[in-house]
Amino acid sequence: MFIPFGPEKGTEKELTYGCRCEDIELAKNVLKRRKELERKRIYQIFDRESLLNQDLLESSFDSYVPRTESQKSAYKQVREFCDTYSKDKPRNLLLTGSYGLGKSHLSSAALKVLIESGYTSIFISVPKLLTKLKATYNKHSEFSEDNYLELLEKADCVVLDDVGAEHGRDPSSWATSKLFEIIDSRIGKHTIYTTNLGGKALQDKVGARNFSRMMQKTKVIAISGPDHRLSHFSQEKGSGVHE
């Protein structure tokens, strides 16, 4: 470019437009570092706020041992949920069945896979969550209710475990209203629900409005079989010495 005036009048300069190579590289490094920090934050949230017991903390797809055809089918469907996960195509799962069939195990295993893939995910036991939310009304609480609700709203995937365990039939109750607020905030994102209740019983517990929201883009996975947590008890009882 010819310089028509100024101290360098009469000379030509080559101008560089856009970012320099070193600036581009710096930007890439900053983004990489930001992703690493976000990944650490995800694990911290999972460890501290997921309210998982020790068994679930150690659960994985590899450690899940299906004993019935429905458990094998559940394993396959939850695994497929992870393998085909896309933020642009939100969908939900509802795992139903009695106690000790691996609903929470599979859900926790799914979140671990998603977290390892870089997605923000969190596991919350609904009864414990409601207790936590009530505790925030104490002025000395470390967290506010909004802290928890924002965490649930923004996560890429959330497991709401044991839905219906602490809800009355009154649609105007605090628990029912708060559950609706949480479920409604998850519209457009992936959510996994687990419950020990059947369809009618669950609807009666959480209310028609909550149940309707839960069923949007939701695949129901019914699991049946014996309670695996009682298998060791049965074996020990069978091998005992009778007087």
PDB file of C-alpha atoms in Angstrom, residues 50-234:
ATOM      1  CA  SER A  50     -24.892 -35.401  42.894  1.00  0.00           C
ATOM      2  CA  LEU A  51     -25.716 -36.855  46.314  1.00  0.00           C
ATOM      3  CA  LEU A  52     -24.571 -40.326  45.251  1.00  0.00           C
ATOM      4  CA  ASN A  53     -23.974 -43.093  47.747  1.00  0.00           C
ATOM      5  CA  GLN A  54     -20.734 -45.083  47.585  1.00  0.00           C
ATOM      6  CA  ASP A  55     -22.227 -47.960  45.562  1.00  0.00           C
ATOM      7  CA  LEU A  56     -23.407 -45.607  42.829  1.00  0.00           C
ATOM      8  CA  LEU A  57     -20.112 -43.741  42.804  1.00  0.00           C
ATOM      9  CA  GLU A  58     -18.462 -47.031  41.854  1.00  0.00           C
ATOM     10  CA  SER A  59     -21.121 -48.115  39.341  1.00  0.00           C
ATOM     11  CA  SER A  60     -20.390 -48.483  35.628  1.00  0.00           C
ATOM     12  CA  PHE A  61     -21.724 -50.295  32.582  1.00  0.00           C
ATOM     13  CA  ASP A  62     -18.990 -52.897  33.033  1.00  0.00           C
ATOM     14  CA  SER A  63     -20.057 -53.651  36.595  1.00  0.00           C
ATOM     15  CA  TYR A  64     -23.752 -54.015  35.738  1.00  0.00           C
ATOM     16  CA  VAL A  65     -24.776 -57.690  35.778  1.00  0.00           C
ATOM     17  CA  PRO A  66     -28.197 -58.257  34.138  1.00  0.00           C
ATOM     18  CA  ARG A  67     -30.085 -61.292  35.432  1.00  0.00           C
ATOM     19  CA  THR A  68     -33.247 -61.085  33.331  1.00  0.00           C
ATOM     20  CA  GLU A  69     -34.126 -60.314  29.729  1.00  0.00           C
ATOM     21  CA  SER A  70     -35.669 -56.986  30.738  1.00  0.00           C
ATOM     22  CA  GLN A  71     -32.435 -56.025  32.508  1.00  0.00           C
ATOM     23  CA  LYS A  72     -30.448 -56.938  29.399  1.00  0.00           C
ATOM     24  CA  SER A  73     -32.820 -54.828  27.314  1.00  0.00           C
ATOM     25  CA  ALA A  74     -32.534 -51.917  29.762  1.00  0.00           C
ATOM     26  CA  TYR A  75     -28.736 -52.104  29.625  1.00  0.00           C
ATOM     27  CA  LYS A  76     -28.822 -52.034  25.818  1.00  0.00           C
ATOM     28  CA  GLN A  77     -31.225 -49.086  25.651  1.00  0.00           C
ATOM     29  CA  VAL A  78     -29.404 -46.950  28.220  1.00  0.00           C
ATOM     30  CA  ARG A  79     -26.092 -47.699  26.515  1.00  0.00           C
ATOM     31  CA  GLU A  80     -27.627 -46.677  23.190  1.00  0.00           C
ATOM     32  CA  PHE A  81     -28.840 -43.452  24.822  1.00  0.00           C
ATOM     33  CA  CYS A  82     -25.191 -42.606  25.555  1.00  0.00           C
ATOM     34  CA  ASP A  83     -23.805 -43.795  22.224  1.00  0.00           C
ATOM     35  CA  THR A  84     -26.272 -41.687  20.211  1.00  0.00           C
ATOM     36  CA  TYR A  85     -26.333 -38.699  22.578  1.00  0.00           C
ATOM     37  CA  SER A  86     -26.684 -35.343  20.834  1.00  0.00           C
ATOM     38  CA  LYS A  87     -27.357 -31.985  22.484  1.00  0.00           C
ATOM     39  CA  ASP A  88     -29.295 -30.981  19.371  1.00  0.00           C
ATOM     40  CA  LYS A  89     -31.727 -33.899  19.714  1.00  0.00           C
ATOM     41  CA  PRO A  90     -32.915 -33.960  23.327  1.00  0.00           C
ATOM     42  CA  ARG A  91     -34.738 -37.044  24.574  1.00  0.00           C
ATOM     43  CA  ASN A  92     -35.539 -38.594  27.901  1.00  0.00           C
ATOM     44  CA  LEU A  93     -35.643 -41.990  29.562  1.00  0.00           C
ATOM     45  CA  LEU A  94     -37.954 -43.225  32.316  1.00  0.00           C
ATOM     46  CA  LEU A  95     -36.656 -46.337  34.072  1.00  0.00           C
ATOM     47  CA  THR A  96     -39.384 -48.076  36.055  1.00  0.00           C
ATOM     48  CA  GLY A  97     -39.364 -51.179  38.211  1.00  0.00           C
ATOM     49  CA  SER A  98     -39.143 -52.432  41.760  1.00  0.00           C
ATOM     50  CA  TYR A  99     -36.194 -52.089  44.133  1.00  0.00           C
ATOM     51  CA  GLY A 100     -32.747 -53.511  43.413  1.00  0.00           C
ATOM     52  CA  LEU A 101     -33.043 -53.924  39.634  1.00  0.00           C
ATOM     53  CA  GLY A 102     -30.270 -51.518  38.668  1.00  0.00           C
ATOM     54  CA  LYS A 103     -32.232 -48.428  37.607  1.00  0.00           C
ATOM     55  CA  SER A 104     -29.973 -46.050  39.521  1.00  0.00           C
ATOM     56  CA  HIS A 105     -26.884 -48.088  38.606  1.00  0.00           C
ATOM     57  CA  LEU A 106     -27.541 -47.771  34.863  1.00  0.00           C
ATOM     58  CA  SER A 107     -28.418 -44.080  35.178  1.00  0.00           C
ATOM     59  CA  SER A 108     -25.244 -43.317  37.100  1.00  0.00           C
ATOM     60  CA  ALA A 109     -23.175 -45.301  34.601  1.00  0.00           C
ATOM     61  CA  ALA A 110     -24.727 -43.307  31.754  1.00  0.00           C
ATOM     62  CA  LEU A 111     -23.797 -39.994  33.353  1.00  0.00           C
ATOM     63  CA  LYS A 112     -20.211 -41.086  33.845  1.00  0.00           C
ATOM     64  CA  VAL A 113     -19.929 -41.861  30.129  1.00  0.00           C
ATOM     65  CA  LEU A 114     -21.395 -38.458  29.241  1.00  0.00           C
ATOM     66  CA  ILE A 115     -19.096 -36.648  31.661  1.00  0.00           C
ATOM     67  CA  GLU A 116     -16.086 -38.389  30.139  1.00  0.00           C
ATOM     68  CA  SER A 117     -17.323 -37.113  26.771  1.00  0.00           C
ATOM     69  CA  GLY A 118     -17.305 -33.548  28.098  1.00  0.00           C
ATOM     70  CA  TYR A 119     -21.005 -33.051  28.847  1.00  0.00           C
ATOM     71  CA  THR A 120     -22.200 -31.416  32.053  1.00  0.00           C
ATOM     72  CA  SER A 121     -24.218 -34.043  33.878  1.00  0.00           C
ATOM     73  CA  ILE A 122     -25.582 -34.482  37.367  1.00  0.00           C
ATOM     74  CA  PHE A 123     -27.347 -37.192  39.372  1.00  0.00           C
ATOM     75  CA  ILE A 124     -29.910 -36.084  41.945  1.00  0.00           C
ATOM     76  CA  SER A 125     -32.050 -38.195  44.257  1.00  0.00           C
ATOM     77  CA  VAL A 126     -35.374 -36.341  44.286  1.00  0.00           C
ATOM     78  CA  PRO A 127     -36.147 -36.938  47.989  1.00  0.00           C
ATOM     79  CA  LYS A 128     -32.668 -35.735  48.979  1.00  0.00           C
ATOM     80  CA  LEU A 129     -32.931 -32.805  46.574  1.00  0.00           C
ATOM     81  CA  LEU A 130     -36.149 -31.628  48.194  1.00  0.00           C
ATOM     82  CA  THR A 131     -34.453 -31.842  51.583  1.00  0.00           C
ATOM     83  CA  LYS A 132     -31.548 -29.795  50.229  1.00  0.00           C
ATOM     84  CA  LEU A 133     -33.902 -27.176  48.786  1.00  0.00           C
ATOM     85  CA  LYS A 134     -35.721 -26.809  52.089  1.00  0.00           C
ATOM     86  CA  ALA A 135     -32.383 -26.419  53.860  1.00  0.00           C
ATOM     87  CA  THR A 136     -31.568 -23.403  51.678  1.00  0.00           C
ATOM     88  CA  TYR A 137     -34.354 -21.473  53.400  1.00  0.00           C
ATOM     89  CA  ASN A 138     -32.049 -21.310  56.408  1.00  0.00           C
ATOM     90  CA  LYS A 139     -30.165 -18.009  56.268  1.00  0.00           C
ATOM     91  CA  HIS A 140     -26.923 -19.821  57.146  1.00  0.00           C
ATOM     92  CA  SER A 141     -27.173 -22.164  54.149  1.00  0.00           C
ATOM     93  CA  GLU A 142     -24.068 -22.376  51.953  1.00  0.00           C
ATOM     94  CA  PHE A 143     -26.202 -22.579  48.818  1.00  0.00           C
ATOM     95  CA  SER A 144     -29.380 -20.832  47.740  1.00  0.00           C
ATOM     96  CA  GLU A 145     -32.345 -22.545  46.140  1.00  0.00           C
ATOM     97  CA  ASP A 146     -31.475 -20.759  42.908  1.00  0.00           C
ATOM     98  CA  ASN A 147     -27.984 -22.330  42.976  1.00  0.00           C
ATOM     99  CA  TYR A 148     -29.471 -25.812  42.846  1.00  0.00           C
ATOM    100  CA  LEU A 149     -32.198 -24.966  40.345  1.00  0.00           C
ATOM    101  CA  GLU A 150     -29.740 -23.256  38.011  1.00  0.00           C
ATOM    102  CA  LEU A 151     -27.437 -26.266  38.220  1.00  0.00           C
ATOM    103  CA  LEU A 152     -30.287 -28.561  37.222  1.00  0.00           C
ATOM    104  CA  GLU A 153     -31.510 -26.282  34.460  1.00  0.00           C
ATOM    105  CA  LYS A 154     -28.162 -25.783  32.733  1.00  0.00           C
ATOM    106  CA  ALA A 155     -26.740 -29.316  32.891  1.00  0.00           C
ATOM    107  CA  ASP A 156     -26.639 -31.165  29.576  1.00  0.00           C
ATOM    108  CA  CYS A 157     -28.108 -34.269  31.203  1.00  0.00           C
ATOM    109  CA  VAL A 158     -29.743 -34.796  34.596  1.00  0.00           C
ATOM    110  CA  VAL A 159     -30.854 -37.950  36.376  1.00  0.00           C
ATOM    111  CA  LEU A 160     -33.840 -37.382  38.663  1.00  0.00           C
ATOM    112  CA  ASP A 161     -33.657 -40.533  40.751  1.00  0.00           C
ATOM    113  CA  ASP A 162     -36.509 -42.059  42.755  1.00  0.00           C
ATOM    114  CA  VAL A 163     -39.230 -39.756  41.437  1.00  0.00           C
ATOM    115  CA  GLY A 164     -42.456 -40.040  43.409  1.00  0.00           C
ATOM    116  CA  ALA A 165     -40.865 -41.220  46.638  1.00  0.00           C
ATOM    117  CA  GLU A 166     -41.831 -38.126  48.646  1.00  0.00           C
ATOM    118  CA  HIS A 167     -44.799 -36.578  46.911  1.00  0.00           C
ATOM    119  CA  GLY A 168     -48.366 -36.441  48.116  1.00  0.00           C
ATOM    120  CA  ARG A 169     -51.387 -36.332  45.875  1.00  0.00           C
ATOM    121  CA  ASP A 170     -52.051 -32.665  46.496  1.00  0.00           C
ATOM    122  CA  PRO A 171     -51.160 -30.864  43.214  1.00  0.00           C
ATOM    123  CA  SER A 172     -50.714 -27.611  45.130  1.00  0.00           C
ATOM    124  CA  SER A 173     -48.153 -29.003  47.595  1.00  0.00           C
ATOM    125  CA  TRP A 174     -44.708 -27.455  47.799  1.00  0.00           C
ATOM    126  CA  ALA A 175     -42.980 -30.654  46.653  1.00  0.00           C
ATOM    127  CA  THR A 176     -45.258 -31.102  43.634  1.00  0.00           C
ATOM    128  CA  SER A 177     -44.869 -27.455  42.647  1.00  0.00           C
ATOM    129  CA  LYS A 178     -41.086 -27.565  43.013  1.00  0.00           C
ATOM    130  CA  LEU A 179     -40.854 -30.771  40.996  1.00  0.00           C
ATOM    131  CA  PHE A 180     -42.820 -29.139  38.183  1.00  0.00           C
ATOM    132  CA  GLU A 181     -40.432 -26.187  38.211  1.00  0.00           C
ATOM    133  CA  ILE A 182     -37.481 -28.566  37.847  1.00  0.00           C
ATOM    134  CA  ILE A 183     -39.048 -30.763  35.158  1.00  0.00           C
ATOM    135  CA  ASP A 184     -40.250 -27.738  33.206  1.00  0.00           C
ATOM    136  CA  SER A 185     -36.741 -26.241  33.248  1.00  0.00           C
ATOM    137  CA  ARG A 186     -35.440 -29.429  31.615  1.00  0.00           C
ATOM    138  CA  ILE A 187     -37.592 -29.069  28.495  1.00  0.00           C
ATOM    139  CA  GLY A 188     -35.255 -29.137  25.505  1.00  0.00           C
ATOM    140  CA  LYS A 189     -32.530 -31.065  27.339  1.00  0.00           C
ATOM    141  CA  HIS A 190     -31.839 -34.710  28.170  1.00  0.00           C
ATOM    142  CA  THR A 191     -33.275 -36.105  31.396  1.00  0.00           C
ATOM    143  CA  ILE A 192     -33.311 -39.606  32.864  1.00  0.00           C
ATOM    144  CA  TYR A 193     -36.015 -40.406  35.419  1.00  0.00           C
ATOM    145  CA  THR A 194     -36.095 -43.445  37.688  1.00  0.00           C
ATOM    146  CA  THR A 195     -39.045 -44.574  39.776  1.00  0.00           C
ATOM    147  CA  ASN A 196     -40.268 -47.610  41.686  1.00  0.00           C
ATOM    148  CA  LEU A 197     -43.847 -46.797  40.669  1.00  0.00           C
ATOM    149  CA  GLY A 198     -45.953 -47.874  37.717  1.00  0.00           C
ATOM    150  CA  GLY A 199     -47.569 -45.374  35.352  1.00  0.00           C
ATOM    151  CA  LYS A 200     -50.864 -44.816  37.188  1.00  0.00           C
ATOM    152  CA  ALA A 201     -49.263 -44.791  40.630  1.00  0.00           C
ATOM    153  CA  LEU A 202     -46.588 -42.347  39.458  1.00  0.00           C
ATOM    154  CA  GLN A 203     -49.180 -40.008  37.969  1.00  0.00           C
ATOM    155  CA  ASP A 204     -51.157 -40.091  41.214  1.00  0.00           C
ATOM    156  CA  LYS A 205     -48.019 -39.302  43.206  1.00  0.00           C
ATOM    157  CA  VAL A 206     -46.519 -36.454  41.171  1.00  0.00           C
ATOM    158  CA  GLY A 207     -49.741 -35.049  39.719  1.00  0.00           C
ATOM    159  CA  ALA A 208     -51.109 -35.025  36.176  1.00  0.00           C
ATOM    160  CA  ARG A 209     -49.236 -31.876  35.164  1.00  0.00           C
ATOM    161  CA  ASN A 210     -45.834 -33.194  36.257  1.00  0.00           C
ATOM    162  CA  PHE A 211     -46.529 -36.591  34.705  1.00  0.00           C
ATOM    163  CA  SER A 212     -47.473 -34.992  31.383  1.00  0.00           C
ATOM    164  CA  ARG A 213     -44.247 -32.974  31.329  1.00  0.00           C
ATOM    165  CA  MET A 214     -42.193 -36.052  32.194  1.00  0.00           C
ATOM    166  CA  MET A 215     -43.647 -38.005  29.284  1.00  0.00           C
ATOM    167  CA  GLN A 216     -42.615 -35.461  26.632  1.00  0.00           C
ATOM    168  CA  LYS A 217     -40.073 -37.120  24.299  1.00  0.00           C
ATOM    169  CA  THR A 218     -39.602 -39.829  26.922  1.00  0.00           C
ATOM    170  CA  LYS A 219     -38.909 -43.514  26.310  1.00  0.00           C
ATOM    171  CA  VAL A 220     -40.183 -45.794  29.061  1.00  0.00           C
ATOM    172  CA  ILE A 221     -37.943 -48.715  30.041  1.00  0.00           C
ATOM    173  CA  ALA A 222     -39.664 -51.214  32.334  1.00  0.00           C
ATOM    174  CA  ILE A 223     -37.306 -53.478  34.298  1.00  0.00           C
ATOM    175  CA  SER A 224     -38.344 -56.640  36.121  1.00  0.00           C
ATOM    176  CA  GLY A 225     -36.553 -59.323  38.099  1.00  0.00           C
ATOM    177  CA  PRO A 226     -35.399 -60.203  41.625  1.00  0.00           C
ATOM    178  CA  ASP A 227     -33.837 -57.630  43.941  1.00  0.00           C
ATOM    179  CA  HIS A 228     -30.091 -58.211  43.484  1.00  0.00           C
ATOM    180  CA  ARG A 229     -29.422 -56.692  46.900  1.00  0.00           C
ATOM    181  CA  LEU A 230     -31.266 -59.604  48.515  1.00  0.00           C
ATOM    182  CA  SER A 231     -29.442 -62.315  46.571  1.00  0.00           C
ATOM    183  CA  HIS A 232     -26.545 -62.478  49.042  1.00  0.00           C
ATOM    184  CA  PHE A 233     -28.982 -62.604  51.939  1.00  0.00           C
ATOM    185  CA  SER A 234     -30.833 -65.527  50.336  1.00  0.00           C
TER     186      SER A 234
END
